[in-house]
Every structure is written in structure tokens, then in C-alpha cells.
Amino acid sequence: MPSSIDFKALPRRAEIVEVCPRDGFQNIKTFIPTAQKIAILDALSEVGYKTIEVTSFVSPKAVPQMADALEVMTDFKRKHPDIEAVALVPNVKGAEKALLGGADTLNFVLSASESHNMENTRKTIDESLVALAEVCKLADAAGKAKVHASVATSFYCPFEGEIAKSAVLRIVDKAFSLGCAGVSIADTIGTAHPVKLQDTLSAVRERYPNQKIVLHLHDTHGFALANTLVALSLGFTIFDASVGGLGGCPFAPGAAGNVATEDMVNFLEKIGVSTDLNLKKILEISARIPEKTGAALCSHLAAVQSAACAGGGA
Ligand code: COA
Ligand code: ZN
């Protein structure tokens, strides 16, 4: 007889990193006025997050939505100095700008798949690793900023299909050898299933039992919460999530949103894993996202709530 999941053996706490202002907004074509982005960040700062991914410093030609990154980051750090502000950067130029804006952590993005790395950053993986080394030196010289390597397409790639765990380990090895404070393992297109996820994650965890490893899950195939449970059982406790389930890489065809923060919090709290986040406030922000950004929500809990508001709740 198969043994049951030992929920009592799961970690008691998990940290959720809010990524809607970066991953969510980058995939919205119509420019969200800077004041609206700032208003959403101000509201998010009341939820209890230790860490928020505030924006990305990328080419405004590649992602026009992020053209106001410096203004958004500067405003955020001035008003919310106690929240760790993360900025995604694809190159040295982005890192320089993010440091200028006062970012605490630089999420240097590169992909485990060559094709997606080229599509997303116009570099080979080796070229990205050279840039990562330079970004680590820059952050070191600047003093307080940390660098994380954000490994996109860690499980499946829209162009190459399944990604070998050796490709992920190669980047993780290099990142930690360069002195990165953490890595993020990303299911960029949201198609990883628990068997694939467990195989790659357990290899990473076995090699790096004590290093900071963040999990970044999209929910294209609806597997994100099942994957969260698998990751928790392997001892992973830091998860990216996006209010309203917004998100998606503009350079990864078919990618849907990140797992919705409200669904992640609801799920974790129900299975006895505390997040220290205020779910009521998250839902209030989520409900205002369509009006503020023009984006549709992709969130179970928000759908239940709006159905209840419209009198359709049961
Ligand atoms: N921030 C702002 N501007 C940047 C920049 C950055 N990080 N990196 C490059 N640029 C500017 C350059 O100054 C140059 O401007 P110019 O034409 O006015 O002189 C222009 O962008 C092109 O620069 P180049 O170095 O030739 O870059 P590229 O065209 O090869 O593009 C990237 C490479 C990485 C900059 C671009 O593909 C990019 O921003 N990708 C990010 C994709 C992304 O955000 N994906 C989603 C997150 S996973
Ligand atoms: Zn993402």
C-alpha cells in the first residue's frame, strides 16, 4: 500500500516573493502609467512581503513596458526601504542602472536552453555567464547589492522541449562559484509536472543543501500548486508568485501567468505552511488589477470572490 504524504514533515513556513510588478507587467502590451505601477507597489508594501521584484532593467526596445524602471525602483526604495527590492537584469547595462536605482538584489536572467537565452537576451549561455561574472564584480564593488542567477526554462523550453537537469546544474554551479547569493529555478513556460520537477530539483538540492534556491512557477498547465507541494517536500521554502496570476515571458511563446499569489497563500495556509501574508489585502489588490493595468486575472480565489460579489457564489 502506498504511504500517504506526511504533511507534518513539511516546512512550517514559506516565503513568497511577489513578482507581479515585474513578471506580470512585462507581459502587458499597453503601457501602464508609472503612477499606477507605483500605486500597486505601495499597496503591495502593506501585505507583509519581505521581498518584492519591483521591475526589470531591460532594453526599452525589447520591453517598452519597463521603460520607467529607474523611476519605479527609486520611488520604491525611497518609500519602502525595509522591503528587499529585486530587479531583473539581462546584462551589465541593466545591472548598472538597477544599482543606480538602489535595488537590493539583482536577478540576473539567463536560460538553461540556448535557444531561449538567445531569444530573450541575444547571448549564448557562455556569453551570459561572462556577463554574470561582471555583474557579480559590479555588485561587489557597489557594496550592498546581492546577485541571484535566475535560470529560465529550467524544465522545458518552447523551442527545444525538455531540458536536461545537467544544463541547469551547469549554470547553478557557475553561479555559486561566482559568489551569487542565490539562484532561482524557473518553469518559464509553466509546463513542468511533478515528476520532472522532482528530478531536477532533488539534483540541485542534493548538490546545494544549504544555499538559497527560489522556485519560480508558472501555471500554464495548472500544475503549479502540485509542484509547490513537491518542492516543499524537498525542503524548498521560497516561492515567487504574482498577484492575480499575471505574468509570462514575452519571448517564450505559450507561457501563461505565474501562479497567483492569492492561490499560493490560500493553499499553503490550508496545508499548515504559514506565509505571514495578509490574504485579504492581496485579494483587494488583485480585484483592482484589471482596472489599473487592463489585464485579466488568472486566479482561482479571485474568480470565486468575483462570482460571489456578482451573486453567483455558492
Ligand atoms: N537597459 C536599458 N537599455 C538597454 C539595456 C538595458 N539593460 N541593454 C541594452 N540596452 C539598450 C542599448 O543601450 C541600445 O540602445 P540604443 O539602440 O539606443 O543604442 C539597445 O538597448 C540595444 O542594445 P544591445 O546591447 O545591442 O542589446 P540587444 O538589442 O542585443 O538586446 C537585451 C539585448 C538583453 C538588452 C534585450 O534583448 C533585452 O532587454 N532583453 C530582455 C528581455 C526580457 O525582459 N525578457 C523577459 C524577462 S525574462
Ligand atoms: Zn516568469
PDB file of C-alpha atoms in Angstrom, residues 54-274:
ATOM      1  CA  VAL A  54       9.889  45.660  -8.384  1.00  0.00           C
ATOM      2  CA  THR A  55      10.815  45.933 -12.059  1.00  0.00           C
ATOM      3  CA  SER A  56      13.311  44.905 -14.718  1.00  0.00           C
ATOM      4  CA  PHE A  57      16.133  46.916 -16.260  1.00  0.00           C
ATOM      5  CA  VAL A  58      15.952  45.708 -19.830  1.00  0.00           C
ATOM      6  CA  SER A  59      16.103  47.336 -23.227  1.00  0.00           C
ATOM      7  CA  PRO A  60      13.025  49.576 -23.650  1.00  0.00           C
ATOM      8  CA  LYS A  61      13.013  48.418 -27.272  1.00  0.00           C
ATOM      9  CA  ALA A  62      12.654  44.792 -26.131  1.00  0.00           C
ATOM     10  CA  VAL A  63      10.081  45.509 -23.409  1.00  0.00           C
ATOM     11  CA  PRO A  64       8.641  49.052 -23.645  1.00  0.00           C
ATOM     12  CA  GLN A  65       6.540  48.424 -20.518  1.00  0.00           C
ATOM     13  CA  MET A  66       9.699  48.576 -18.390  1.00  0.00           C
ATOM     14  CA  ALA A  67      10.985  51.896 -19.780  1.00  0.00           C
ATOM     15  CA  ASP A  68      10.243  53.594 -16.417  1.00  0.00           C
ATOM     16  CA  ALA A  69      12.247  51.076 -14.341  1.00  0.00           C
ATOM     17  CA  LEU A  70      14.570  53.645 -12.801  1.00  0.00           C
ATOM     18  CA  GLU A  71      11.732  55.891 -11.671  1.00  0.00           C
ATOM     19  CA  VAL A  72       9.749  52.972 -10.256  1.00  0.00           C
ATOM     20  CA  MET A  73      12.726  51.498  -8.386  1.00  0.00           C
ATOM     21  CA  THR A  74      13.887  54.836  -6.989  1.00  0.00           C
ATOM     22  CA  ASP A  75      10.411  55.645  -5.716  1.00  0.00           C
ATOM     23  CA  PHE A  76      10.036  52.189  -4.171  1.00  0.00           C
ATOM     24  CA  LYS A  77      13.343  52.279  -2.308  1.00  0.00           C
ATOM     25  CA  ARG A  78      12.677  55.795  -1.036  1.00  0.00           C
ATOM     26  CA  LYS A  79       9.271  54.824   0.368  1.00  0.00           C
ATOM     27  CA  HIS A  80       9.849  51.197   1.381  1.00  0.00           C
ATOM     28  CA  PRO A  81      13.489  50.853   2.409  1.00  0.00           C
ATOM     29  CA  ASP A  82      12.801  47.803   4.604  1.00  0.00           C
ATOM     30  CA  ILE A  83      11.435  45.621   1.799  1.00  0.00           C
ATOM     31  CA  GLU A  84      14.091  43.832  -0.243  1.00  0.00           C
ATOM     32  CA  ALA A  85      13.750  45.252  -3.767  1.00  0.00           C
ATOM     33  CA  VAL A  86      14.642  42.870  -6.564  1.00  0.00           C
ATOM     34  CA  ALA A  87      15.374  43.951 -10.138  1.00  0.00           C
ATOM     35  CA  LEU A  88      15.638  41.567 -13.067  1.00  0.00           C
ATOM     36  CA  VAL A  89      18.605  42.335 -15.317  1.00  0.00           C
ATOM     37  CA  PRO A  90      19.747  40.594 -18.527  1.00  0.00           C
ATOM     38  CA  ASN A  91      23.144  42.270 -18.906  1.00  0.00           C
ATOM     39  CA  VAL A  92      25.753  44.570 -17.373  1.00  0.00           C
ATOM     40  CA  LYS A  93      23.994  47.721 -18.527  1.00  0.00           C
ATOM     41  CA  GLY A  94      20.827  46.640 -16.705  1.00  0.00           C
ATOM     42  CA  ALA A  95      22.820  45.884 -13.560  1.00  0.00           C
ATOM     43  CA  GLU A  96      24.421  49.339 -13.594  1.00  0.00           C
ATOM     44  CA  LYS A  97      21.022  51.001 -13.881  1.00  0.00           C
ATOM     45  CA  ALA A  98      19.469  48.787 -11.198  1.00  0.00           C
ATOM     46  CA  LEU A  99      22.279  49.670  -8.781  1.00  0.00           C
ATOM     47  CA  LEU A 100      21.714  53.334  -9.554  1.00  0.00           C
ATOM     48  CA  GLY A 101      18.059  52.878  -8.615  1.00  0.00           C
ATOM     49  CA  GLY A 102      19.035  51.293  -5.291  1.00  0.00           C
ATOM     50  CA  ALA A 103      17.998  47.684  -5.975  1.00  0.00           C
ATOM     51  CA  ASP A 104      18.959  45.298  -3.159  1.00  0.00           C
ATOM     52  CA  THR A 105      19.085  42.185  -5.314  1.00  0.00           C
ATOM     53  CA  LEU A 106      19.874  41.782  -8.992  1.00  0.00           C
ATOM     54  CA  ASN A 107      18.134  38.802 -10.552  1.00  0.00           C
ATOM     55  CA  PHE A 108      20.407  38.090 -13.499  1.00  0.00           C
ATOM     56  CA  VAL A 109      18.321  36.183 -16.032  1.00  0.00           C
ATOM     57  CA  LEU A 110      19.752  33.525 -18.303  1.00  0.00           C
ATOM     58  CA  SER A 111      18.197  30.366 -19.663  1.00  0.00           C
ATOM     59  CA  ALA A 112      19.124  26.723 -19.364  1.00  0.00           C
ATOM     60  CA  SER A 113      18.201  26.411 -23.036  1.00  0.00           C
ATOM     61  CA  GLU A 114      20.454  28.022 -25.677  1.00  0.00           C
ATOM     62  CA  SER A 115      17.563  28.955 -27.961  1.00  0.00           C
ATOM     63  CA  HIS A 116      15.544  30.714 -25.284  1.00  0.00           C
ATOM     64  CA  ASN A 117      18.629  32.506 -23.985  1.00  0.00           C
ATOM     65  CA  MET A 118      19.306  33.801 -27.488  1.00  0.00           C
ATOM     66  CA  GLU A 119      15.666  34.811 -27.996  1.00  0.00           C
ATOM     67  CA  ASN A 120      15.460  36.534 -24.620  1.00  0.00           C
ATOM     68  CA  THR A 121      18.888  38.122 -24.213  1.00  0.00           C
ATOM     69  CA  ARG A 122      20.624  37.796 -27.617  1.00  0.00           C
ATOM     70  CA  LYS A 123      23.512  35.961 -25.992  1.00  0.00           C
ATOM     71  CA  THR A 124      24.797  32.410 -25.874  1.00  0.00           C
ATOM     72  CA  ILE A 125      24.719  30.858 -22.403  1.00  0.00           C
ATOM     73  CA  ASP A 126      28.510  31.212 -22.209  1.00  0.00           C
ATOM     74  CA  GLU A 127      28.244  34.912 -23.054  1.00  0.00           C
ATOM     75  CA  SER A 128      25.602  35.338 -20.368  1.00  0.00           C
ATOM     76  CA  LEU A 129      27.868  33.602 -17.841  1.00  0.00           C
ATOM     77  CA  VAL A 130      30.653  36.067 -18.681  1.00  0.00           C
ATOM     78  CA  ALA A 131      28.196  38.935 -18.126  1.00  0.00           C
ATOM     79  CA  LEU A 132      27.070  37.329 -14.843  1.00  0.00           C
ATOM     80  CA  ALA A 133      30.674  37.326 -13.615  1.00  0.00           C
ATOM     81  CA  GLU A 134      30.937  41.014 -14.433  1.00  0.00           C
ATOM     82  CA  VAL A 135      27.627  41.771 -12.707  1.00  0.00           C
ATOM     83  CA  CYS A 136      28.881  39.971  -9.558  1.00  0.00           C
ATOM     84  CA  LYS A 137      32.007  42.167  -9.576  1.00  0.00           C
ATOM     85  CA  LEU A 138      29.914  45.318 -10.082  1.00  0.00           C
ATOM     86  CA  ALA A 139      27.573  44.461  -7.209  1.00  0.00           C
ATOM     87  CA  ASP A 140      30.527  43.612  -5.004  1.00  0.00           C
ATOM     88  CA  ALA A 141      32.171  46.938  -5.733  1.00  0.00           C
ATOM     89  CA  ALA A 142      28.896  48.787  -5.133  1.00  0.00           C
ATOM     90  CA  GLY A 143      28.706  47.287  -1.642  1.00  0.00           C
ATOM     91  CA  LYS A 144      25.341  46.061  -0.503  1.00  0.00           C
ATOM     92  CA  ALA A 145      23.561  44.550  -3.514  1.00  0.00           C
ATOM     93  CA  LYS A 146      23.291  40.781  -3.870  1.00  0.00           C
ATOM     94  CA  VAL A 147      23.183  38.862  -7.137  1.00  0.00           C
ATOM     95  CA  HIS A 148      20.928  35.913  -7.889  1.00  0.00           C
ATOM     96  CA  ALA A 149      21.103  33.855 -11.070  1.00  0.00           C
ATOM     97  CA  SER A 150      17.622  33.353 -12.440  1.00  0.00           C
ATOM     98  CA  VAL A 151      17.638  30.192 -14.549  1.00  0.00           C
ATOM     99  CA  ALA A 152      14.806  30.441 -17.078  1.00  0.00           C
ATOM    100  CA  THR A 153      13.423  27.397 -18.943  1.00  0.00           C
ATOM    101  CA  SER A 154      14.833  25.032 -16.288  1.00  0.00           C
ATOM    102  CA  PHE A 155      12.446  22.203 -17.176  1.00  0.00           C
ATOM    103  CA  TYR A 156      11.009  22.789 -20.648  1.00  0.00           C
ATOM    104  CA  CYS A 157      11.818  25.267 -23.410  1.00  0.00           C
ATOM    105  CA  PRO A 158       9.317  26.488 -26.001  1.00  0.00           C
ATOM    106  CA  PHE A 159      11.904  25.863 -28.758  1.00  0.00           C
ATOM    107  CA  GLU A 160      13.920  22.847 -27.543  1.00  0.00           C
ATOM    108  CA  GLY A 161      11.437  20.865 -25.468  1.00  0.00           C
ATOM    109  CA  GLU A 162      12.671  19.020 -22.378  1.00  0.00           C
ATOM    110  CA  ILE A 163      15.751  20.438 -20.651  1.00  0.00           C
ATOM    111  CA  ALA A 164      18.290  18.089 -19.076  1.00  0.00           C
ATOM    112  CA  LYS A 165      18.992  18.678 -15.393  1.00  0.00           C
ATOM    113  CA  SER A 166      22.707  18.775 -16.268  1.00  0.00           C
ATOM    114  CA  ALA A 167      22.051  22.035 -18.173  1.00  0.00           C
ATOM    115  CA  VAL A 168      20.506  23.557 -15.052  1.00  0.00           C
ATOM    116  CA  LEU A 169      23.251  22.237 -12.761  1.00  0.00           C
ATOM    117  CA  ARG A 170      25.925  23.689 -15.025  1.00  0.00           C
ATOM    118  CA  ILE A 171      24.518  27.203 -14.562  1.00  0.00           C
ATOM    119  CA  VAL A 172      23.828  26.744 -10.840  1.00  0.00           C
ATOM    120  CA  ASP A 173      27.434  25.519 -10.331  1.00  0.00           C
ATOM    121  CA  LYS A 174      28.811  28.536 -12.130  1.00  0.00           C
ATOM    122  CA  ALA A 175      26.523  30.961 -10.283  1.00  0.00           C
ATOM    123  CA  PHE A 176      27.550  29.731  -6.844  1.00  0.00           C
ATOM    124  CA  SER A 177      31.216  29.583  -7.831  1.00  0.00           C
ATOM    125  CA  LEU A 178      30.956  33.260  -8.809  1.00  0.00           C
ATOM    126  CA  GLY A 179      29.581  34.087  -5.374  1.00  0.00           C
ATOM    127  CA  CYS A 180      25.891  34.515  -6.191  1.00  0.00           C
ATOM    128  CA  ALA A 181      23.795  34.785  -3.033  1.00  0.00           C
ATOM    129  CA  GLY A 182      21.082  32.603  -4.533  1.00  0.00           C
ATOM    130  CA  VAL A 183      19.601  31.079  -7.633  1.00  0.00           C
ATOM    131  CA  SER A 184      16.107  30.945  -8.936  1.00  0.00           C
ATOM    132  CA  ILE A 185      14.906  27.884 -10.831  1.00  0.00           C
ATOM    133  CA  ALA A 186      12.181  28.902 -13.246  1.00  0.00           C
ATOM    134  CA  ASP A 187       9.459  26.977 -15.016  1.00  0.00           C
ATOM    135  CA  THR A 188       9.193  29.824 -17.502  1.00  0.00           C
ATOM    136  CA  ILE A 189       6.519  28.242 -19.679  1.00  0.00           C
ATOM    137  CA  GLY A 190       4.627  26.570 -16.851  1.00  0.00           C
ATOM    138  CA  THR A 191       4.594  23.034 -18.220  1.00  0.00           C
ATOM    139  CA  ALA A 192       6.774  21.227 -15.680  1.00  0.00           C
ATOM    140  CA  HIS A 193       4.945  18.373 -13.963  1.00  0.00           C
ATOM    141  CA  PRO A 194       5.769  16.949 -10.531  1.00  0.00           C
ATOM    142  CA  VAL A 195       7.891  14.041 -11.827  1.00  0.00           C
ATOM    143  CA  LYS A 196      10.144  16.273 -13.952  1.00  0.00           C
ATOM    144  CA  LEU A 197      10.258  18.956 -11.278  1.00  0.00           C
ATOM    145  CA  GLN A 198      11.258  16.495  -8.565  1.00  0.00           C
ATOM    146  CA  ASP A 199      14.021  15.024 -10.705  1.00  0.00           C
ATOM    147  CA  THR A 200      15.695  18.373 -11.403  1.00  0.00           C
ATOM    148  CA  LEU A 201      15.077  19.940  -8.004  1.00  0.00           C
ATOM    149  CA  SER A 202      16.319  16.987  -5.997  1.00  0.00           C
ATOM    150  CA  ALA A 203      19.567  17.011  -8.016  1.00  0.00           C
ATOM    151  CA  VAL A 204      20.031  20.727  -7.329  1.00  0.00           C
ATOM    152  CA  ARG A 205      19.174  20.371  -3.631  1.00  0.00           C
ATOM    153  CA  GLU A 206      21.457  17.363  -3.200  1.00  0.00           C
ATOM    154  CA  ARG A 207      24.388  19.359  -4.545  1.00  0.00           C
ATOM    155  CA  TYR A 208      23.474  22.570  -2.683  1.00  0.00           C
ATOM    156  CA  PRO A 209      21.687  21.583   0.539  1.00  0.00           C
ATOM    157  CA  ASN A 210      22.182  24.927   2.274  1.00  0.00           C
ATOM    158  CA  GLN A 211      22.157  27.521  -0.491  1.00  0.00           C
ATOM    159  CA  LYS A 212      19.291  29.898  -1.185  1.00  0.00           C
ATOM    160  CA  ILE A 213      17.210  28.487  -4.015  1.00  0.00           C
ATOM    161  CA  VAL A 214      13.995  30.180  -5.111  1.00  0.00           C
ATOM    162  CA  LEU A 215      11.336  28.463  -7.179  1.00  0.00           C
ATOM    163  CA  HIS A 216       9.585  30.395  -9.941  1.00  0.00           C
ATOM    164  CA  LEU A 217       6.485  28.611 -11.177  1.00  0.00           C
ATOM    165  CA  HIS A 218       4.110  29.491 -13.986  1.00  0.00           C
ATOM    166  CA  ASP A 219       0.747  27.767 -14.161  1.00  0.00           C
ATOM    167  CA  THR A 220       0.126  27.223 -17.881  1.00  0.00           C
ATOM    168  CA  HIS A 221      -0.874  23.568 -17.445  1.00  0.00           C
ATOM    169  CA  GLY A 222      -2.327  24.036 -13.936  1.00  0.00           C
ATOM    170  CA  PHE A 223       0.469  22.102 -12.212  1.00  0.00           C
ATOM    171  CA  ALA A 224       1.958  24.936 -10.152  1.00  0.00           C
ATOM    172  CA  LEU A 225       0.410  24.080  -6.774  1.00  0.00           C
ATOM    173  CA  ALA A 226       1.118  20.365  -7.197  1.00  0.00           C
ATOM    174  CA  ASN A 227       4.697  21.377  -7.985  1.00  0.00           C
ATOM    175  CA  THR A 228       4.745  23.599  -4.910  1.00  0.00           C
ATOM    176  CA  LEU A 229       3.856  20.615  -2.740  1.00  0.00           C
ATOM    177  CA  VAL A 230       6.627  18.551  -4.317  1.00  0.00           C
ATOM    178  CA  ALA A 231       9.135  21.369  -3.804  1.00  0.00           C
ATOM    179  CA  LEU A 232       8.093  21.788  -0.167  1.00  0.00           C
ATOM    180  CA  SER A 233       8.583  18.079   0.408  1.00  0.00           C
ATOM    181  CA  LEU A 234      12.154  18.506  -0.879  1.00  0.00           C
ATOM    182  CA  GLY A 235      12.724  21.361   1.579  1.00  0.00           C
ATOM    183  CA  PHE A 236      12.289  24.337  -0.775  1.00  0.00           C
ATOM    184  CA  THR A 237      10.659  27.241   1.075  1.00  0.00           C
ATOM    185  CA  ILE A 238      10.950  30.325  -1.148  1.00  0.00           C
ATOM    186  CA  PHE A 239       8.455  30.751  -3.979  1.00  0.00           C
ATOM    187  CA  ASP A 240       7.805  33.516  -6.482  1.00  0.00           C
ATOM    188  CA  ALA A 241       4.139  34.281  -7.121  1.00  0.00           C
ATOM    189  CA  SER A 242       2.173  37.042  -8.808  1.00  0.00           C
ATOM    190  CA  VAL A 243      -0.975  38.779  -7.589  1.00  0.00           C
ATOM    191  CA  GLY A 244      -3.877  37.983  -9.892  1.00  0.00           C
ATOM    192  CA  GLY A 245      -1.850  35.277 -11.653  1.00  0.00           C
ATOM    193  CA  LEU A 246      -0.386  37.798 -14.112  1.00  0.00           C
ATOM    194  CA  GLY A 247       2.872  37.037 -15.851  1.00  0.00           C
ATOM    195  CA  GLY A 248       4.650  35.487 -18.766  1.00  0.00           C
ATOM    196  CA  CYS A 249       7.800  35.988 -20.742  1.00  0.00           C
ATOM    197  CA  PRO A 250       7.156  37.952 -23.956  1.00  0.00           C
ATOM    198  CA  PHE A 251       9.955  35.873 -25.551  1.00  0.00           C
ATOM    199  CA  ALA A 252       8.552  32.452 -24.612  1.00  0.00           C
ATOM    200  CA  PRO A 253       5.554  31.677 -26.807  1.00  0.00           C
ATOM    201  CA  GLY A 254       2.718  29.961 -24.982  1.00  0.00           C
ATOM    202  CA  ALA A 255       3.760  30.948 -21.481  1.00  0.00           C
ATOM    203  CA  ALA A 256       0.838  31.820 -19.229  1.00  0.00           C
ATOM    204  CA  GLY A 257       0.891  33.636 -15.918  1.00  0.00           C
ATOM    205  CA  ASN A 258       2.735  32.887 -12.722  1.00  0.00           C
ATOM    206  CA  VAL A 259       0.885  31.009 -10.041  1.00  0.00           C
ATOM    207  CA  ALA A 260      -1.442  33.563  -8.402  1.00  0.00           C
ATOM    208  CA  THR A 261      -0.191  34.782  -5.039  1.00  0.00           C
ATOM    209  CA  GLU A 262      -3.662  34.529  -3.513  1.00  0.00           C
ATOM    210  CA  ASP A 263      -3.957  30.871  -4.603  1.00  0.00           C
ATOM    211  CA  MET A 264      -0.474  30.082  -3.312  1.00  0.00           C
ATOM    212  CA  VAL A 265      -1.144  31.712   0.077  1.00  0.00           C
ATOM    213  CA  ASN A 266      -4.545  30.041   0.381  1.00  0.00           C
ATOM    214  CA  PHE A 267      -3.046  26.651  -0.495  1.00  0.00           C
ATOM    215  CA  LEU A 268      -0.044  26.934   1.820  1.00  0.00           C
ATOM    216  CA  GLU A 269      -2.036  28.187   4.794  1.00  0.00           C
ATOM    217  CA  LYS A 270      -4.634  25.400   4.330  1.00  0.00           C
ATOM    218  CA  ILE A 271      -1.940  22.724   4.445  1.00  0.00           C
ATOM    219  CA  GLY A 272      -0.375  24.247   7.546  1.00  0.00           C
ATOM    220  CA  VAL A 273       2.502  26.217   6.000  1.00  0.00           C
ATOM    221  CA  SER A 274       2.430  29.839   7.146  1.00  0.00           C
TER     222      SER A 274
END
